[in-house]
Short mmCIF file of C-alpha atoms in Angstrom, two decimals:
data_model
loop_
_atom_site.label_atom_id
_atom_site.label_comp_id
_atom_site.label_asym_id
_atom_site.label_seq_id
_atom_site.Cartn_x
_atom_site.Cartn_y
_atom_site.Cartn_z
CA MET V 30 -64.82 13.79 27.94
CA THR V 31 -61.68 13.53 25.78
CA PRO V 32 -58.64 15.23 27.43
CA PRO V 33 -57.23 18.23 25.47
CA ARG V 34 -54.18 17.63 23.24
CA ARG V 35 -50.91 19.19 24.36
CA ARG V 36 -49.42 21.65 21.93
CA GLY V 37 -46.19 20.70 20.20
CA ARG V 38 -46.60 16.96 20.77
CA ARG V 39 -46.55 14.74 17.71
CA VAL V 40 -49.28 12.13 17.76
CA PRO V 41 -50.30 9.48 15.24
CA PRO V 42 -52.71 10.75 12.62
CA LYS V 43 -56.28 10.65 13.78
CA GLY V 44 -58.75 8.72 11.70
CA THR V 45 -61.97 10.19 10.42
CA GLY V 46 -64.16 7.83 12.39
CA PRO V 47 -64.50 7.28 16.13
CA ARG V 48 -61.59 5.81 18.10
CA PRO V 49 -61.78 1.99 17.97
CA VAL V 50 -63.01 0.46 21.21
CA PRO V 51 -62.16 -3.11 22.22
CA PRO V 52 -65.24 -5.24 22.67
CA PRO V 53 -66.25 -5.81 26.31
CA LEU V 54 -65.41 -9.09 27.93
CA THR V 55 -68.30 -11.52 27.85
CA GLY V 56 -68.96 -14.78 29.54
CA SER V 57 -71.69 -17.28 30.23
CA GLY V 58 -73.85 -17.48 33.26
CA SER V 59 -72.60 -15.60 36.28
CA GLY V 60 -69.43 -14.69 34.38
CA GLY V 61 -71.32 -11.76 32.81
CA SER V 62 -71.79 -10.06 36.12
CA SER V 63 -68.21 -10.72 37.21
CA ALA V 64 -66.92 -9.31 33.93
CA GLY V 65 -68.99 -6.22 34.44
CA GLY V 66 -67.61 -5.90 37.96
CA ALA V 67 -64.05 -6.26 36.72
CA GLU V 68 -64.55 -3.56 34.10
CA GLY V 69 -66.08 -1.26 36.65
CA THR V 70 -63.26 -1.85 39.11
CA GLY V 71 -60.52 -1.30 36.47
CA ALA V 72 -62.00 2.03 35.46
CA GLY V 73 -62.92 3.11 38.89
CA SER V 74 -59.82 5.25 39.35
CA LYS V 75 -60.94 7.41 36.43
CA GLY V 76 -64.67 7.23 36.03
CA GLY V 77 -65.86 5.60 39.23
CA SER V 78 -67.82 2.48 39.71
CA GLY V 79 -70.90 3.87 37.95
CA MET V 80 -69.45 3.31 34.41
CA SER V 81 -70.95 0.82 32.09
CA PRO V 82 -68.65 -1.79 30.52
CA ALA V 83 -68.59 0.13 27.21
CA GLU V 84 -67.60 3.38 28.94
CA ALA V 85 -64.84 1.62 30.91
CA SER V 86 -63.37 0.17 27.70
CA ALA V 87 -63.36 3.60 26.04
CA GLU V 88 -61.60 5.08 29.07
CA ARG V 89 -58.83 2.46 28.87
CA ALA V 90 -58.27 3.25 25.21
CA ARG V 91 -57.82 6.93 26.04
CA GLN V 92 -55.25 6.09 28.68
CA LEU V 93 -52.56 4.98 26.17
CA THR V 94 -49.22 6.24 27.42
CA ARG V 95 -46.69 8.30 25.49
CA ALA V 96 -44.35 5.30 25.36
CA GLN V 97 -47.08 3.24 23.68
CA ASN V 98 -47.67 5.96 21.09
CA ARG V 99 -43.92 6.10 20.32
CA ALA V 100 -43.73 2.32 20.07
CA ALA V 101 -46.53 2.42 17.50
CA LYS V 102 -44.74 5.09 15.46
CA ARG V 103 -41.45 3.14 15.58
CA ALA V 104 -43.21 0.06 14.30
CA VAL V 105 -44.46 2.03 11.29
CA SER V 106 -41.22 3.95 10.53
CA GLY V 107 -38.78 1.08 10.99
CA VAL V 108 -36.80 2.87 13.72
CA ARG V 109 -35.13 0.49 16.15
CA PRO V 110 -34.83 1.58 19.81
CA LYS V 111 -31.29 1.94 21.14
CA ALA V 112 -30.45 1.85 24.84
CA VAL V 113 -28.17 4.59 26.20
CA ARG V 114 -26.88 5.57 29.61
CA GLY V 115 -29.37 6.79 32.17
CA GLY V 116 -32.08 4.35 31.13
CA ARG V 117 -33.31 6.48 28.21
CA VAL V 118 -34.18 4.81 24.97
CA THR V 119 -33.48 6.44 21.63
CA GLY V 120 -34.12 5.23 18.13
CA ARG V 121 -32.13 5.37 14.91
CA ARG V 122 -32.78 3.87 11.53
CA ASN V 123 -30.42 0.98 10.84
CA ARG V 124 -28.50 1.99 7.68
CA GLY V 125 -26.09 -0.98 7.61
CA TYR V 126 -23.15 -1.12 5.15
CA ASN V 127 -22.40 -2.50 1.74
CA PRO V 128 -19.73 -5.24 1.87
CA PHE V 129 -18.81 -4.62 -1.78
CA ILE V 130 -18.04 -0.92 -1.17
CA LEU V 131 -16.02 -1.83 1.94
CA ALA V 132 -13.95 -4.31 -0.08
CA LEU V 133 -13.26 -1.68 -2.77
CA ALA V 134 -12.09 0.83 -0.14
CA ILE V 135 -9.68 -1.70 1.40
CA ALA V 136 -8.30 -2.60 -2.05
CA ALA V 137 -7.73 1.10 -2.87
CA VAL V 138 -5.77 1.57 0.36
CA LEU V 139 -3.61 -1.48 -0.37
CA VAL V 140 -2.83 -0.32 -3.92
CA GLY V 141 -1.88 3.14 -2.64
CA ALA V 142 0.45 1.59 -0.06
CA VAL V 143 2.16 -0.56 -2.69
CA ILE V 144 2.72 2.42 -4.98
CA PHE V 145 4.11 4.47 -2.09
CA LEU V 146 6.53 1.71 -1.04
CA ILE V 147 7.92 0.49 -4.37
CA GLY V 148 7.27 3.46 -6.68
CA ASN V 149 5.52 3.17 -10.01
CA PRO V 150 5.04 -0.58 -10.63
CA PHE V 151 3.60 -0.13 -14.11
CA GLY V 152 6.69 1.28 -15.83
CA GLY V 153 6.38 2.63 -19.32
CA GLY V 154 7.55 6.13 -18.50
CA PRO V 155 9.84 7.65 -21.14
CA SER V 156 12.20 9.33 -18.70
CA PRO V 157 15.30 7.44 -17.54
CA SER V 158 15.15 6.88 -13.80
CA ALA V 159 17.70 5.69 -11.29
CA SER V 160 18.47 5.51 -7.62
CA GLY V 161 21.72 6.35 -5.90
CA GLY V 162 21.27 3.61 -3.32
CA ALA V 163 22.32 0.00 -3.62
CA THR V 164 22.99 -2.99 -1.41
CA GLN V 165 26.50 -3.15 0.01
CA GLY V 166 26.98 -6.54 -1.61
CA ALA V 167 26.19 -5.15 -5.06
CA VAL V 168 28.57 -2.22 -4.58
CA GLN V 169 31.45 -4.27 -3.16
CA SER V 170 31.20 -6.81 -5.97
CA HIS V 171 32.13 -4.12 -8.51
CA GLY V 172 35.32 -2.13 -8.81
CA ASP V 173 38.89 -2.67 -7.65
CA GLY V 174 38.34 -1.53 -4.09
CA THR V 175 39.26 2.11 -4.71
CA CYS V 176 35.83 3.35 -5.81
CA PRO V 177 34.47 6.49 -4.10
CA THR V 178 32.02 6.17 -1.23
CA GLY V 179 30.73 9.72 -1.61
CA GLN V 180 30.63 12.48 -4.20
CA PRO V 181 34.13 12.64 -5.75
CA ALA V 182 35.96 15.71 -7.02
CA SER V 183 34.44 17.53 -9.97
CA LEU V 184 36.01 17.43 -13.40
CA ALA V 185 37.54 20.81 -14.18
CA ALA V 186 36.01 22.94 -16.89
CA GLY V 187 37.80 22.32 -20.16
CA GLN V 188 39.07 18.91 -19.00
CA VAL V 189 38.03 16.21 -21.49
CA LYS V 190 38.19 12.41 -21.08
CA THR V 191 37.69 9.50 -23.45
CA VAL V 192 35.66 6.59 -22.05
CA THR V 193 35.70 3.29 -23.95
CA ILE V 194 33.05 0.62 -23.33
CA GLN V 195 33.72 -2.91 -24.55
CA THR V 196 30.73 -5.25 -25.05
CA ALA V 197 30.04 -8.54 -26.79
CA LYS V 198 28.21 -6.53 -29.47
CA GLY V 199 31.07 -4.12 -30.14
CA THR V 200 32.81 -1.01 -28.74
CA ILE V 201 31.33 2.35 -27.81
CA VAL V 202 33.64 5.37 -27.39
CA MET V 203 32.50 8.49 -25.53
CA ARG V 204 33.88 11.99 -25.17
CA ILE V 205 33.23 13.29 -21.62
CA ASP V 206 33.57 17.07 -21.17
CA GLY V 207 33.92 18.64 -17.72
CA SER V 208 32.61 21.97 -19.04
CA LEU V 209 29.14 20.47 -19.50
CA ALA V 210 28.51 19.10 -15.98
CA PRO V 211 31.53 19.25 -13.62
CA ILE V 212 29.95 17.20 -10.79
CA ALA V 213 28.40 14.48 -12.97
CA THR V 214 31.46 14.06 -15.21
CA GLY V 215 33.82 13.93 -12.22
CA ASN V 216 31.68 11.21 -10.65
CA PHE V 217 31.39 9.22 -13.90
CA VAL V 218 35.13 9.35 -14.61
CA ALA V 219 35.97 8.33 -11.02
CA LEU V 220 33.70 5.27 -11.23
CA VAL V 221 35.17 4.28 -14.60
CA ALA V 222 38.73 4.68 -13.24
CA CYS V 223 38.09 2.19 -10.42
CA HIS V 224 36.48 -0.31 -12.87
CA PHE V 225 33.08 0.01 -11.20
CA TYR V 226 31.24 -0.53 -14.50
CA ASP V 227 33.09 -3.71 -15.51
CA GLY V 228 30.49 -6.48 -15.78
CA ILE V 229 27.46 -4.20 -15.31
CA VAL V 230 24.73 -4.52 -17.95
CA PHE V 231 22.55 -2.24 -20.03
CA HIS V 232 19.38 -3.10 -18.14
CA ARG V 233 16.86 -0.82 -19.92
CA LEU V 234 16.32 -0.80 -23.67
CA VAL V 235 13.91 1.59 -25.39
CA PRO V 236 14.43 1.44 -29.18
CA GLY V 237 14.42 4.87 -30.79
CA PHE V 238 14.84 6.54 -27.39
CA VAL V 239 17.65 5.43 -25.05
CA ILE V 240 19.69 2.53 -23.72
CA GLN V 241 20.47 2.73 -20.00
CA GLY V 242 23.05 1.02 -17.80
CA GLY V 243 25.25 1.45 -14.75
CA ASP V 244 23.14 -0.25 -12.07
CA PRO V 245 25.17 -2.84 -10.10
CA GLU V 246 21.93 -4.64 -9.26
CA GLY V 247 20.80 -4.76 -12.90
CA THR V 248 17.24 -3.75 -12.04
CA GLY V 249 17.26 0.02 -12.45
CA GLY V 250 16.94 0.67 -8.72
CA GLY V 251 20.60 0.58 -7.65
CA GLY V 252 23.67 2.78 -7.65
CA PRO V 253 27.12 3.23 -6.09
CA GLY V 254 25.79 3.63 -2.56
CA TYR V 255 25.68 7.44 -2.63
CA SER V 256 24.24 10.24 -4.74
CA ILE V 257 25.65 13.49 -6.09
CA LYS V 258 24.53 17.09 -6.36
CA ASP V 259 22.75 18.34 -9.45
CA ASP V 260 24.41 20.19 -12.32
CA PRO V 261 22.58 22.74 -14.48
CA LEU V 262 21.58 21.57 -17.93
CA ASN V 263 24.03 22.60 -20.66
CA GLY V 264 23.14 21.72 -24.23
CA THR V 265 20.35 19.73 -25.87
CA TYR V 266 19.72 16.00 -26.16
CA HIS V 267 20.40 14.49 -29.57
CA ARG V 268 21.46 11.16 -31.02
CA GLY V 269 24.66 10.14 -29.27
CA THR V 270 24.22 12.31 -26.15
CA VAL V 271 25.52 10.71 -22.93
CA ALA V 272 23.70 11.82 -19.77
CA MET V 273 23.13 10.78 -16.18
CA ALA V 274 19.93 8.97 -15.18
CA ARG V 275 18.09 9.99 -12.03
CA THR V 276 14.82 9.90 -10.11
CA SER V 277 12.39 12.80 -9.88
CA GLN V 278 13.98 13.89 -6.59
CA PRO V 279 16.75 16.50 -6.37
CA ASP V 280 20.39 15.33 -6.07
CA SER V 281 19.44 11.74 -6.95
CA GLN V 282 22.10 10.85 -9.55
CA GLY V 283 24.42 7.94 -8.78
CA SER V 284 26.05 5.66 -11.33
CA GLN V 285 23.37 5.04 -13.96
CA PHE V 286 23.70 6.74 -17.34
CA PHE V 287 22.03 6.54 -20.72
CA ILE V 288 22.83 7.05 -24.40
CA VAL V 289 20.25 8.89 -26.53
CA LEU V 290 19.33 7.06 -29.75
CA SER V 291 17.34 9.74 -31.59
CA ASP V 292 17.16 13.50 -31.98
CA ASP V 293 13.41 13.19 -31.33
CA ALA V 294 14.13 12.21 -27.72
CA ASN V 295 14.88 15.84 -26.85
CA ALA V 296 11.17 16.68 -26.55
CA ALA V 297 10.53 13.97 -23.95
CA LEU V 298 13.74 14.63 -22.02
CA THR V 299 13.02 18.36 -21.73
CA ASP V 300 9.31 18.06 -20.94
CA PRO V 301 8.14 20.89 -18.63
CA SER V 302 7.08 18.30 -16.04
CA ILE V 303 10.74 17.36 -15.51
CA VAL V 304 11.89 19.66 -12.72
CA TYR V 305 15.43 18.32 -12.33
CA PRO V 306 17.15 17.74 -15.70
CA TYR V 307 19.41 14.88 -16.74
CA ALA V 308 22.98 16.20 -16.67
CA ILE V 309 24.61 16.00 -20.12
CA MET V 310 28.19 14.69 -19.82
CA GLY V 311 29.26 14.36 -23.46
CA GLU V 312 28.54 12.30 -26.56
CA VAL V 313 29.38 9.10 -28.36
CA THR V 314 32.16 9.60 -30.92
CA SER V 315 32.01 6.08 -32.35
CA GLY V 316 29.89 2.99 -31.84
CA MET V 317 26.33 4.29 -32.22
CA ASP V 318 25.67 1.29 -34.45
CA VAL V 319 26.57 -0.89 -31.46
CA ALA V 320 24.13 1.08 -29.29
CA ASP V 321 21.39 0.47 -31.88
CA VAL V 322 22.13 -3.28 -31.84
CA ILE V 323 21.87 -3.35 -28.05
CA ALA V 324 18.61 -1.38 -28.16
CA ALA V 325 17.13 -3.97 -30.55
CA MET V 326 17.63 -6.80 -28.04
CA PRO V 327 14.44 -8.23 -26.44
CA ASN V 328 12.88 -6.21 -23.63
CA SER V 329 9.85 -6.50 -21.37
CA GLY V 330 7.88 -3.73 -23.11
CA ASP V 331 6.66 -0.27 -22.22
CA ASN V 332 4.25 -1.47 -19.55
CA SER V 333 7.03 -3.28 -17.65
CA GLY V 334 9.79 -0.70 -17.73
CA ASN V 335 11.53 -1.95 -20.91
CA GLN V 336 13.76 -4.25 -18.87
CA ALA V 337 16.33 -6.12 -20.97
CA LEU V 338 15.43 -9.82 -21.19
CA ASP V 339 18.90 -10.81 -22.38
CA PRO V 340 21.03 -7.91 -21.08
CA VAL V 341 24.33 -7.02 -22.71
CA ALA V 342 27.19 -6.53 -20.23
CA MET V 343 29.94 -3.91 -20.32
CA THR V 344 32.86 -6.31 -20.17
CA SER V 345 35.45 -3.54 -19.81
CA VAL V 346 35.11 0.23 -19.29
CA THR V 347 38.25 2.40 -19.30
CA VAL V 348 39.10 6.11 -19.26
CA ALA V 349 41.96 8.11 -20.75
CA ASP V 350 42.80 11.72 -21.47
CA ALA V 351 41.21 12.84 -24.69
CA PRO V 352 43.38 14.28 -27.47
CA THR V 353 43.20 18.05 -27.55
CA PRO V 354 40.83 19.09 -30.38
CA SER V 355 41.40 22.15 -32.49
CA ALA V 356 38.27 23.73 -31.01
CA SER V 357 36.30 22.37 -28.07
CA PRO V 358 32.48 22.61 -27.99
CA ALA V 359 32.77 25.07 -25.08
CA SER V 360 34.95 27.45 -27.03
CA THR V 361 32.78 27.52 -30.16
CA SER V 362 30.18 29.63 -28.40
CA ALA V 363 32.68 32.27 -27.24
CA ALA V 364 32.09 35.82 -28.42
CA PRO V 365 34.17 36.83 -31.48
CA ALA V 366 37.24 39.00 -30.88
CA ALA V 367 36.82 42.72 -31.35
CA SER V 368 38.00 44.03 -34.70
CA PRO V 369 41.02 46.34 -34.64
#
């Protein structure tokens, strides 16, 4: 009699026909009787010694253990047994991994690390960028030894200076107004006064946009060894505007500055994505033709940061008090006097 099936236990699907029975052992001569005796003895614990060889074989088939049933199911499903503590055996389908996907993930992590460490390596951004830091060797090799080591005094409102830049391509004269950005103009004038800019190049050239200089390293990543606080933006960018370069971080201006080459640059320089503006210090009063010549020199292109390939150096940069104009830009916006 077939034992009843336990409820809740999964078993292999049952076929429509009778359970297969292994053929009885056979032999020649007296081996037939010994085989019959062996079958009867093997099944004796279940059915007694009165079973025929066929009945004994059927009884053995019914005595398949649970472990044998599971082994059969694992063979069909592809599940591989896995040994765990306590002697139990569990199974889990071997999913493996794709070496190509693993290689892509490692490459993505490496690229992210490079971008985090050295900033944007692709260049091409329209905004002038700069860093206040620089190697001590680069800083000490510029100036007469009296250059500031921290943020210098601000330029007083209404105080105006004339800065003259001599280059092999010609002379550029700037009017620097303390009323526009007291901190930035005070810093710029102090660096000019100690001859910090003598020998430094215009390292970034973007025709129709800006020329940028003031980095003692000549790469766009250097500065005077310190940074200054931000000034609010006063005015708009137009052809001839002189402003401080910076990074996207607050209080990141140092020694780098730029000259705007076109009125159209105002849209890019005041883009809403720019949180910290470029402090306007003044404007070029003569020599914009020289700035255009410098901008036309070979550069590395938009995708490489527009680095000058044959940079033009500022051979001499000096500062002097500007002549008092009849009306300063700050006073032109004053409210008219009340009529008598």
